[in-house]
Amino acid sequence: MSAILSADDLNDFISPGVACIKPVETLPLQRPQDSSNAYEVTTEDKLPVEAPPPAQITLTDCLACSGCVTSAEAVLISLQSQEEVLHTLNATPPTPPERLRRQDPNRGGYSGATENHNSEILGKVFVASVSPQVRASLAATYGTSEQEAGWMIEQLLSGPQGLRSGGKYGNDFSWVVDTNAMREVGLILGAAEVSTSLGSLNTKTTRGTEGDAMTRPKKPILTSACPGWICYAEKTHPHILPHLSRLKSPQALTGTLLKTILSKSFDIDPAQIWHLAIMPCFDKKLEASREELTDKYWRPRPPSSSSAPLAPIRDVDCVITARELLMLAESRGISFPAISRRPLDPSSRIPFPDKKLDAFLFPQHKPLDRRWNTGGRRQPPEPAAGSSGGFLYHILRTQQALHPGSAIHSIRGRNADVIEYTLVKPRPSGTKIGRDGNNEEVLFRAARYYGFRNIQNLVRKLKPAKQSRMAGARPGGIRKMTGKEDPSVGMDYAYVEVMACPGGCTNGGGQIKVEDVGSLQGVRKEGEAQKQWLARVDEAYFSSTDDDTASSGVDVDEEGDVTMDEAAEDDVINGISTRYVNGILEHWAVFTGLELDRLVRTSYRAVESDVGKEKGRETERVVELAGKIGGGW
């Protein structure tokens, strides 16, 4: 288990279930009664001298059981820590990408062959991805900008004074990717998913297909980027599965992109690519361990002569958090605040093997386009978008662009983590005013629910009505409501952004806490509450630079395809060109020869409880799951 993780760190922690197959606490062993003397009184000398050691709970145990109703089961994880990163770097011979022979780009699609051109090279290609929330946490801690915090991370992972300066093989990470790139992909796909949902009636799903990747989600569509929320829904509320967005999270999209493009480009097995994700939340470790997010779901499987199936290869091999990143530096004797806050020397940069994706993932420096704020560095999110990726906000802005003259109104709920949004447009003159006396027509309704206390209210509203057994009862059944609930509220939403952590992803369990800041800065700080500290992290997250040179993914296209500068102004929403991103997606599918849906969509399943079932089934499921997941779980 991560050395810094405990239940106290998880502000959205509910409680462990009483049906856990491996309880956190164990009772002293009981001696069997001697049947020869049923009335013998136990004396002190016959009591056990020592209590048995606590039960060891692994990730496999956690994923194979539905007894817990926690939003952050990462408290049970024993791997995926900075120690695992160091172990892998020290145990693996280096494989610099420049040593690998490039595959002919004109060669067919992804073959999925087990024997590859570069299979004789036994090392790994190391690549990392970093979320903007992690950079914001580090920026607030060390009084720097979010961009400079990102450069510090790159210097640690890839710089000459970083991880490569120690260890057995001097390994480092060939590429450090900003997950904002694939977040933009998720925003475009999410807006398209909602538009498709609005243009069609909800269709009934057959039993057993509620969470299938290719099944269209029902309204209201619920965000699926938060693994804590997904784990909770799968284990306790399977009726929610038909509503979940089928799109992968930015972490998962980044992992799939890196594994597919690099393995195809260098003609190596995906297992030779080791992907580290640095995220704000411990739940992301659970997401990376999902079988649905492995090559099994996108890689064509060649006929195997062996009867044993090939072990799936995870798209994300390891996840660490902001605090674990600092521990990673400390383990190598590196002072993170002393790391250079400048970008790496461009001469040392290894170009990504595909030019179009290189421009998208690692935008070149160019002047900022002041018209749309699309050139230069990727546009930082607006505060109204929230700190969790801005999925809801982008969908609202997309719908607003489809209805000129409309406006977005927001109403706060019982607390700051519940907000309802409506897209309204004035009714044409002469039109009958609505029953509420309002002269505005509601075009689109959505909401934001953060934190499990609020999520439970949402889930309760979406619970199917029970069918009445009374003769002559209405077909719709009955719904048990509490006195304060309005049965109409929440049922007409088209989209709901759901996140487990109160305040959003900048408040993830793996972020640097206010009580850690003083020791990290080497000064004594008192009096600042977590709420004020989170406001500073949010400020760093929403901040932008005034540099005239920063990143853009759209200034060069040798094939003549559309670039951001050529995009029509009405095509750009929040600084993101829908046409350009769709072009990237099409290129990804063509390059790999895979269907786009297999690359960007995922599935969910109801996790059934083993409680009360035949004895020994728990162990069988753990073994079965461990075999599917692979990687020593």
XYZ file of C-alpha atoms in Angstrom:
633
model
C 0.000 0.000 0.000
C 1.202 3.510 -0.684
C 3.069 4.811 2.323
C 1.138 8.092 2.305
C -2.365 6.748 1.892
C -4.831 6.298 4.708
C -8.562 6.530 5.199
C -8.112 9.953 6.790
C -6.893 11.314 3.445
C -10.167 10.512 1.704
C -12.736 13.220 2.308
C -15.309 11.296 0.297
C -14.817 8.038 2.199
C -18.107 6.499 3.327
C -17.414 3.234 5.128
C -16.309 -0.312 4.380
C -19.087 -2.780 3.869
C -19.819 -5.374 6.491
C -19.660 -8.037 3.792
C -15.983 -7.544 2.927
C -14.431 -10.919 2.141
C -11.184 -9.838 3.814
C -11.990 -7.544 6.749
C -9.574 -4.749 7.553
C -9.407 -5.821 11.197
C -9.080 -9.418 12.367
C -10.162 -11.046 15.596
C -7.954 -13.320 17.699
C -8.006 -16.903 16.580
C -10.338 -19.118 18.564
C -9.177 -22.497 19.743
C -11.582 -25.319 18.853
C -13.478 -26.634 21.822
C -12.361 -29.927 23.213
C -15.377 -32.174 22.699
C -14.193 -34.441 25.540
C -14.974 -31.773 28.128
C -17.653 -29.384 27.021
C -17.762 -27.662 30.441
C -14.081 -26.835 30.782
C -13.408 -23.230 31.725
C -10.752 -21.498 29.580
C -7.835 -20.197 31.621
C -5.522 -17.307 30.822
C -2.638 -19.592 29.896
C -4.693 -21.021 27.049
C -5.433 -17.679 25.443
C -3.351 -16.821 22.353
C -0.164 -14.988 23.281
C -0.206 -12.677 20.260
C -2.968 -11.445 18.031
C -2.608 -12.504 14.414
C -1.285 -9.911 11.962
C -3.802 -7.712 10.139
C -5.267 -9.118 6.958
C -3.447 -8.120 3.791
C -5.908 -6.703 1.255
C -4.795 -6.427 -2.349
C -6.332 -4.690 -5.333
C -7.500 -8.040 -6.661
C -9.459 -8.675 -3.463
C -11.069 -5.274 -3.795
C -12.111 -5.578 -7.420
C -13.476 -9.090 -6.905
C -15.814 -8.092 -4.080
C -18.888 -5.899 -3.899
C -19.003 -5.628 -0.127
C -17.493 -2.129 0.094
C -19.314 1.081 -0.666
C -16.335 3.412 -0.566
C -15.584 5.972 -3.215
C -11.834 5.508 -2.831
C -10.948 1.838 -2.571
C -7.377 2.782 -3.362
C -6.881 2.610 0.407
C -6.654 -1.136 -0.187
C -4.036 -0.956 -2.945
C -0.622 -2.473 -2.306
C 1.007 -1.663 -5.636
C 1.008 1.287 -8.032
C 3.204 3.578 -5.982
C 6.482 5.427 -6.418
C 8.225 2.250 -5.267
C 6.770 0.364 -8.225
C 8.066 3.083 -10.575
C 11.587 2.818 -9.189
C 11.485 -0.979 -9.253
C 10.482 -1.007 -12.924
C 13.099 1.578 -13.905
C 15.817 -0.352 -12.092
C 14.759 -3.778 -13.357
C 14.404 -2.975 -17.042
C 17.194 -2.470 -19.603
C 16.867 0.789 -21.500
C 15.268 0.892 -24.942
C 15.763 4.383 -26.400
C 13.186 4.993 -29.157
C 15.947 6.061 -31.542
C 17.241 2.470 -31.473
C 13.940 1.086 -32.696
C 13.346 0.567 -36.370
C 10.371 2.536 -37.619
C 7.564 0.640 -39.296
C 6.602 1.647 -42.812
C 3.683 4.065 -42.317
C 2.094 2.753 -45.524
C 1.949 -0.768 -44.141
C -1.597 -2.012 -43.341
C -3.410 -1.620 -40.069
C -2.623 -2.903 -36.617
C -1.716 -6.547 -37.084
C -1.745 -7.600 -33.456
C 1.036 -10.052 -34.191
C 2.845 -11.561 -31.268
C 6.198 -11.533 -33.039
C 7.296 -8.050 -33.944
C 10.105 -6.485 -35.926
C 11.833 -5.217 -32.790
C 10.992 -8.160 -30.538
C 14.674 -8.897 -29.992
C 14.902 -5.695 -27.934
C 13.812 -6.811 -24.482
C 13.733 -3.428 -22.765
C 10.831 -1.007 -22.423
C 9.924 2.388 -23.787
C 8.923 4.618 -20.865
C 6.254 7.270 -21.354
C 4.336 9.372 -18.811
C 1.162 11.466 -18.772
C 0.392 14.273 -16.319
C -2.957 15.803 -15.413
C -3.378 19.598 -15.052
C -4.734 19.172 -11.502
C -1.392 17.703 -10.400
C 0.483 20.614 -11.938
C -1.872 23.039 -10.164
C -1.252 21.365 -6.792
C 2.518 21.608 -7.234
C 2.266 25.185 -8.511
C 0.334 26.296 -5.426
C 2.811 24.475 -3.176
C 5.961 26.048 -4.593
C 4.575 29.431 -5.615
C 5.022 28.989 -9.339
C 2.782 28.868 -12.374
C 1.007 25.750 -13.576
C 3.139 25.797 -16.723
C 6.402 25.982 -14.758
C 5.217 23.148 -12.521
C 4.764 21.092 -15.672
C 8.326 21.879 -16.749
C 9.592 20.798 -13.329
C 7.842 17.450 -13.761
C 9.393 17.038 -17.214
C 12.836 17.836 -15.814
C 12.364 15.177 -13.137
C 11.122 12.477 -15.488
C 13.219 13.241 -18.573
C 15.894 15.808 -17.701
C 19.625 15.161 -17.232
C 19.423 15.916 -13.497
C 16.267 13.887 -12.988
C 15.593 10.188 -12.599
C 18.162 9.201 -15.207
C 20.947 10.425 -12.912
C 20.412 7.406 -10.647
C 19.318 3.818 -10.817
C 20.872 0.736 -12.329
C 20.239 1.563 -15.995
C 19.784 5.330 -15.902
C 16.297 5.038 -17.384
C 14.049 8.025 -17.910
C 10.812 8.786 -19.738
C 11.047 9.421 -23.462
C 7.827 11.464 -23.579
C 5.786 13.321 -20.957
C 2.278 13.967 -22.284
C -0.223 16.537 -21.049
C -3.584 14.813 -20.593
C -5.259 18.066 -21.643
C -4.753 16.916 -25.239
C -6.968 13.858 -24.812
C -9.266 15.821 -22.513
C -10.083 17.941 -25.562
C -10.856 14.721 -27.434
C -13.159 13.666 -24.590
C -14.953 17.036 -24.665
C -15.654 16.813 -28.392
C -16.808 13.191 -28.160
C -18.926 13.954 -25.088
C -20.724 16.812 -26.840
C -21.405 14.549 -29.823
C -22.708 11.790 -27.536
C -25.170 14.182 -25.906
C -26.306 15.592 -29.253
C -26.985 12.064 -30.492
C -28.946 11.333 -27.320
C -31.070 14.469 -27.754
C -31.878 13.539 -31.318
C -33.288 10.145 -30.444
C -35.697 8.628 -27.987
C -34.415 6.511 -25.124
C -34.373 2.891 -26.179
C -34.797 -0.016 -23.834
C -31.739 -2.167 -23.290
C -31.903 -5.911 -22.982
C -30.870 -7.435 -19.706
C -27.110 -7.892 -19.486
C -26.257 -5.184 -22.034
C -26.902 -2.120 -19.860
C -23.221 -1.219 -19.678
C -22.005 -2.397 -23.081
C -19.633 -0.066 -24.907
C -21.754 0.038 -28.048
C -25.054 0.646 -26.237
C -26.264 4.241 -26.464
C -26.595 5.734 -22.957
C -29.993 6.783 -21.679
C -30.889 10.291 -20.606
C -29.731 11.793 -18.381
C -26.198 10.903 -19.457
C -23.860 10.766 -16.461
C -20.145 11.527 -16.607
C -17.936 8.433 -16.498
C -14.510 10.051 -16.025
C -14.471 9.603 -12.227
C -13.467 6.030 -11.250
C -14.651 6.401 -7.661
C -18.131 7.217 -8.899
C -18.028 4.359 -11.432
C -16.940 1.830 -8.799
C -19.750 2.980 -6.528
C -22.355 2.703 -9.292
C -21.231 -0.743 -10.428
C -21.258 -2.204 -6.938
C -24.318 -0.628 -5.392
C -26.585 0.863 -8.074
C -26.611 -1.189 -11.288
C -29.699 0.721 -12.434
C -27.324 3.626 -13.103
C -25.267 1.737 -15.727
C -27.561 2.523 -18.689
C -27.039 6.239 -17.984
C -23.231 6.221 -17.904
C -21.345 7.854 -20.747
C -19.529 5.190 -22.755
C -16.486 7.397 -23.365
C -13.138 6.694 -21.770
C -11.633 9.202 -19.363
C -8.693 11.425 -20.453
C -6.320 9.079 -18.581
C -7.683 6.032 -20.391
C -7.768 7.781 -23.772
C -4.154 8.845 -23.350
C -3.123 5.312 -22.428
C -4.878 3.772 -25.422
C -3.409 6.360 -27.780
C 0.148 5.850 -26.540
C -0.002 2.056 -26.564
C -1.591 1.825 -30.019
C 0.505 4.474 -31.783
C 3.878 3.550 -30.284
C 3.438 -0.204 -30.681
C 2.317 0.261 -34.293
C 5.037 2.829 -35.105
C 7.928 0.816 -33.674
C 6.419 -2.603 -34.392
C 6.790 -3.732 -30.794
C 4.439 -5.465 -28.421
C 2.335 -3.120 -26.237
C 3.879 -4.850 -23.203
C 7.191 -3.184 -24.105
C 5.643 0.244 -23.564
C 5.408 1.240 -19.895
C 2.963 4.057 -19.259
C 3.004 6.011 -15.997
C 0.077 8.345 -15.250
C 0.385 11.090 -12.622
C -3.085 11.888 -11.352
C -4.771 13.808 -8.515
C -6.799 10.869 -7.242
C -6.068 7.443 -5.773
C -9.176 6.107 -7.521
C -7.307 6.434 -10.809
C -5.259 3.416 -9.734
C -8.477 1.414 -9.725
C -9.358 2.710 -13.177
C -5.991 1.658 -14.585
C -6.587 -1.862 -13.262
C -9.901 -2.369 -15.040
C -9.886 -5.243 -17.509
C -11.979 -3.121 -19.871
C -9.017 -0.745 -20.237
C -6.530 -3.258 -21.628
C -5.415 -4.206 -25.118
C -7.926 -7.048 -25.019
C -10.638 -4.614 -26.072
C -8.838 -2.922 -28.977
C -6.072 -5.239 -30.171
C -6.879 -7.943 -32.728
C -5.975 -11.307 -31.239
C -4.225 -13.673 -33.651
C -5.055 -17.377 -33.522
C -2.907 -18.908 -30.803
C -1.597 -22.433 -30.865
C -1.635 -22.463 -27.090
C -4.864 -23.175 -25.267
C -4.018 -20.589 -22.592
C -5.311 -17.091 -23.501
C -2.882 -14.195 -23.684
C -2.808 -12.002 -20.595
C -4.307 -8.542 -21.241
C -1.881 -5.621 -21.238
C -3.013 -2.517 -19.366
C -3.175 0.772 -21.246
C -1.925 2.495 -18.078
C 0.662 0.425 -16.231
C 0.999 2.500 -13.075
C -0.642 5.546 -11.488
C 0.909 7.788 -8.866
C -0.355 11.003 -7.315
C 1.139 14.443 -6.709
C 2.413 13.512 -3.255
C 3.834 10.231 -4.528
C 5.654 12.161 -7.264
C 7.482 14.141 -4.584
C 8.338 10.893 -2.803
C 9.648 9.533 -6.107
C 12.062 12.460 -6.363
C 13.073 12.089 -2.717
C 13.790 8.379 -3.233
C 16.409 9.319 -5.832
C 17.868 12.063 -3.641
C 16.426 14.836 -5.809
C 15.060 18.037 -4.290
C 11.948 18.788 -6.298
C 11.787 22.543 -5.512
C 15.408 22.849 -6.680
C 14.594 21.409 -10.119
C 14.882 23.806 -13.047
C 11.664 25.615 -13.888
C 12.556 25.938 -17.536
C 11.555 23.612 -20.374
C 13.899 20.892 -21.568
C 16.466 21.737 -24.222
C 14.667 21.309 -27.580
C 17.764 19.588 -28.978
C 17.300 16.739 -26.509
C 13.653 16.207 -27.374
C 12.693 12.969 -29.131
C 10.027 13.624 -31.774
C 6.885 11.540 -31.454
C 6.911 8.954 -34.271
C 3.802 10.365 -35.978
C 4.085 14.002 -37.107
C 0.399 14.835 -36.922
C 0.080 13.434 -33.403
C 3.377 15.019 -32.412
C 1.875 18.424 -33.261
C -1.273 17.571 -31.310
C 0.334 16.102 -28.186
C 3.397 18.357 -28.075
C 2.338 21.639 -29.685
C 5.074 23.772 -31.222
C 5.816 27.305 -30.033
C 4.059 30.040 -31.927
C 2.467 33.446 -31.249
C -0.862 33.430 -29.468
C -3.870 33.946 -31.719
C -5.760 36.699 -29.879
C -8.903 36.282 -32.024
C -9.965 32.936 -30.576
C -7.143 32.306 -28.107
C -6.491 29.091 -30.036
C -2.897 29.564 -30.996
C -0.140 29.409 -28.413
C -0.628 27.431 -25.242
C -3.858 25.467 -24.917
C -6.486 27.747 -23.532
C -6.865 27.264 -19.771
C -10.356 26.353 -18.574
C -12.724 29.047 -17.447
C -13.696 29.040 -13.761
C -17.284 28.344 -14.770
C -16.090 25.050 -16.282
C -15.034 23.715 -12.882
C -11.821 21.921 -11.962
C -12.772 18.471 -13.244
C -12.156 18.791 -16.953
C -15.070 20.977 -18.006
C -17.194 18.235 -19.589
C -20.519 19.805 -18.631
C -19.415 23.324 -19.529
C -18.237 22.325 -23.000
C -21.514 20.551 -23.664
C -23.431 23.644 -22.542
C -21.347 25.885 -24.799
C -21.817 23.465 -27.694
C -25.581 23.528 -27.258
C -25.469 27.301 -26.955
C -23.598 27.523 -30.268
C -26.385 25.478 -31.872
C -28.990 27.981 -30.612
C -27.868 31.560 -31.377
C -29.281 34.083 -28.960
C -29.577 31.601 -26.105
C -28.167 32.125 -22.617
C -26.918 29.851 -19.848
C -28.496 30.277 -16.407
C -27.289 28.546 -13.254
C -29.000 27.890 -9.938
C -27.089 26.728 -6.887
C -28.484 23.750 -5.016
C -28.303 22.980 -1.322
C -24.542 23.468 -1.377
C -21.803 24.705 -3.696
C -21.296 21.224 -5.167
C -24.792 21.033 -6.632
C -25.570 23.414 -9.497
C -28.354 23.219 -12.055
C -27.847 24.763 -15.501
C -30.476 25.690 -18.052
C -30.020 26.911 -21.608
C -32.838 29.325 -22.334
C -33.977 31.451 -25.248
C -36.589 34.232 -25.316
C -39.900 33.109 -26.732
C -40.860 34.725 -30.054
C -43.207 37.653 -29.748
C -46.802 36.582 -29.759
C -45.984 33.179 -28.328
C -47.997 32.017 -25.342
C -46.114 32.459 -22.088
C -45.381 29.301 -20.151
C -47.384 28.158 -17.156
C -44.669 29.467 -14.838
C -45.127 32.947 -16.265
C -41.641 32.885 -17.732
C -41.160 34.280 -21.211
C -38.088 32.101 -21.785
C -38.057 28.686 -23.402
C -35.848 26.032 -21.787
C -33.779 24.347 -24.495
C -31.417 22.225 -22.439
C -31.106 21.302 -18.785
C -28.052 19.857 -17.024
C -26.503 19.704 -13.569
C -23.329 19.208 -11.590
C -23.168 16.851 -8.593
C -19.868 16.643 -6.681
C -19.281 14.622 -3.515
C -20.977 11.438 -2.414
C -23.538 13.049 -0.163
C -24.933 14.794 -3.227
C -24.431 11.811 -5.523
C -26.620 9.662 -3.282
C -29.469 12.123 -3.741
C -29.034 11.981 -7.521
C -28.961 8.185 -7.540
C -32.115 8.082 -5.446
C -33.952 10.270 -7.953
C -32.921 8.042 -10.849
C -33.964 4.824 -9.156
C -36.681 3.041 -11.140
C -40.122 3.165 -9.637
C -41.353 0.008 -7.975
C -44.242 -1.701 -9.708
C -47.354 -1.581 -7.578
C -48.994 -4.895 -6.770
C -52.350 -3.260 -6.276
C -55.048 -4.195 -8.792
C -55.713 -1.361 -11.217
C -52.540 0.552 -10.285
C -50.923 2.826 -12.867
C -48.330 1.085 -15.107
C -45.667 3.569 -14.034
C -45.581 2.161 -10.536
C -44.840 4.094 -7.385
C -41.762 5.896 -6.115
C -41.035 6.309 -2.460
C -40.092 9.927 -1.872
C -38.983 11.734 1.247
C -40.728 14.860 2.326
C -38.153 17.291 0.930
C -37.762 15.692 -2.474
C -39.435 16.948 -5.624
C -40.120 13.984 -7.929
C -39.722 16.191 -11.010
C -36.291 17.545 -10.120
C -33.401 15.797 -11.822
C -35.529 13.670 -14.114
C -35.420 16.069 -17.084
C -31.675 16.602 -17.154
C -29.961 15.774 -20.423
C -26.526 15.546 -18.805
C -25.078 15.443 -15.288
C -21.409 15.896 -14.427
C -20.691 13.598 -11.478
C -17.464 13.610 -9.475
C -16.755 11.823 -6.207
C -14.592 14.508 -4.576
C -16.260 17.592 -3.095
C -14.936 20.616 -4.927
C -13.847 18.585 -7.936
C -10.632 16.932 -9.065
C -8.296 19.585 -7.655
C -9.406 18.254 -4.265
C -8.446 14.666 -5.095
C -7.154 12.401 -2.352
C -3.639 12.303 -3.818
C -3.173 16.064 -3.968
C -0.891 17.949 -1.614
C -2.826 18.917 1.520
C -2.584 22.151 3.443
C -0.901 20.413 6.388
C 1.866 19.185 4.042
C 2.754 22.583 2.609
C 4.805 23.878 5.536
C 7.094 20.863 5.667
C 7.531 20.837 1.881
C 8.438 24.524 1.798
C 10.703 24.201 4.823
C 8.778 26.810 6.805
C 6.221 26.672 9.569
C 2.761 27.616 8.370
C -0.302 27.785 10.538
C -3.821 29.027 10.276
C -4.667 28.213 6.646
C -7.651 25.935 6.296
C -8.085 23.312 3.617
C -10.808 25.421 2.000
C -8.479 28.388 1.501
C -5.739 26.084 0.294
C -8.053 24.529 -2.277
C -8.895 28.031 -3.521
C -5.177 28.598 -4.174
C -4.932 25.322 -6.086
C -7.982 26.275 -8.146
C -6.414 29.650 -8.900
C -3.333 27.909 -10.255
C -5.519 25.523 -12.261
C -7.450 28.337 -13.935
C -4.439 30.597 -14.417
C -2.971 31.322 -17.820
C 0.368 32.679 -18.954
C 0.946 35.967 -20.695
C 3.747 34.522 -22.782
C 3.517 35.108 -26.489
C 5.207 31.779 -27.056
C 3.514 28.654 -25.851
C 2.027 25.506 -27.191
C -0.414 24.918 -29.966
C -1.216 21.744 -31.748
C -2.274 23.191 -35.035
C 0.321 25.183 -36.933
C 1.835 22.575 -39.246
C 0.090 20.090 -41.480
C 2.119 18.801 -44.387
C -0.800 16.747 -45.715
C -3.006 19.795 -46.240
C -5.635 18.839 -43.666
C -7.435 21.466 -41.661
C -5.439 23.226 -38.954
C -6.755 25.284 -36.081
C -5.769 28.519 -37.836
C -7.909 27.488 -40.825
C -10.921 26.522 -38.729
C -14.019 28.634 -39.046
C -14.720 30.828 -36.043
C -18.045 29.106 -35.365
C -16.186 25.783 -35.299
C -14.138 26.800 -32.260
C -15.726 26.338 -28.833
C -13.689 27.115 -25.715
C -10.592 27.360 -27.908
C -11.116 23.836 -29.301
C -11.862 23.198 -32.952
C -14.332 20.355 -33.383
C -13.230 19.848 -36.968
C -9.556 19.676 -36.045
C -10.063 17.190 -33.188
C -12.281 15.002 -35.371
C -9.470 15.014 -37.910
C -7.069 13.769 -35.222
C -9.496 10.986 -34.325
C -9.875 9.940 -37.940
C -6.103 9.898 -38.369
C -5.727 7.758 -35.229
C -8.194 5.181 -36.536
C -6.659 5.085 -40.019
C -3.097 4.861 -38.708
C -3.878 1.897 -36.458
C -6.427 0.283 -38.754
C -8.852 -0.008 -35.835
C -12.437 1.109 -35.463
C -12.643 4.396 -33.595
C -15.305 3.077 -31.216
C -12.921 0.361 -30.035
C -10.359 3.041 -29.208
C -12.476 5.621 -27.400
C -15.379 3.713 -25.827
C -15.533 1.420 -22.808
C -18.078 -0.675 -20.941
C -19.323 -1.210 -17.380
C -20.695 -4.159 -15.504
C -22.684 -4.744 -12.367
C -20.517 -6.322 -9.661
C -22.593 -8.932 -7.888
C -22.120 -9.716 -4.238
C -20.789 -13.114 -3.219
C -22.297 -12.821 0.237
C -24.367 -15.861 1.080
C -23.215 -17.868 -1.903
C -21.324 -21.118 -1.908
C -18.194 -21.209 0.154
C -14.924 -20.893 -1.710
C -16.375 -18.848 -4.554
C -14.564 -15.724 -3.321
C -11.162 -17.328 -3.811
C -12.114 -18.583 -7.259
C -13.121 -15.118 -8.392
C -9.927 -13.563 -7.050
C -7.800 -16.105 -8.902
C -9.843 -15.666 -12.061
C -9.539 -11.884 -11.930
C -5.830 -12.000 -11.215
C -5.334 -14.139 -14.290
C -7.288 -11.711 -16.448
C -5.613 -8.560 -15.207
C -2.062 -9.900 -15.163
C 0.894 -7.853 -13.966
C 1.271 -9.537 -10.591
C -2.066 -8.428 -9.113
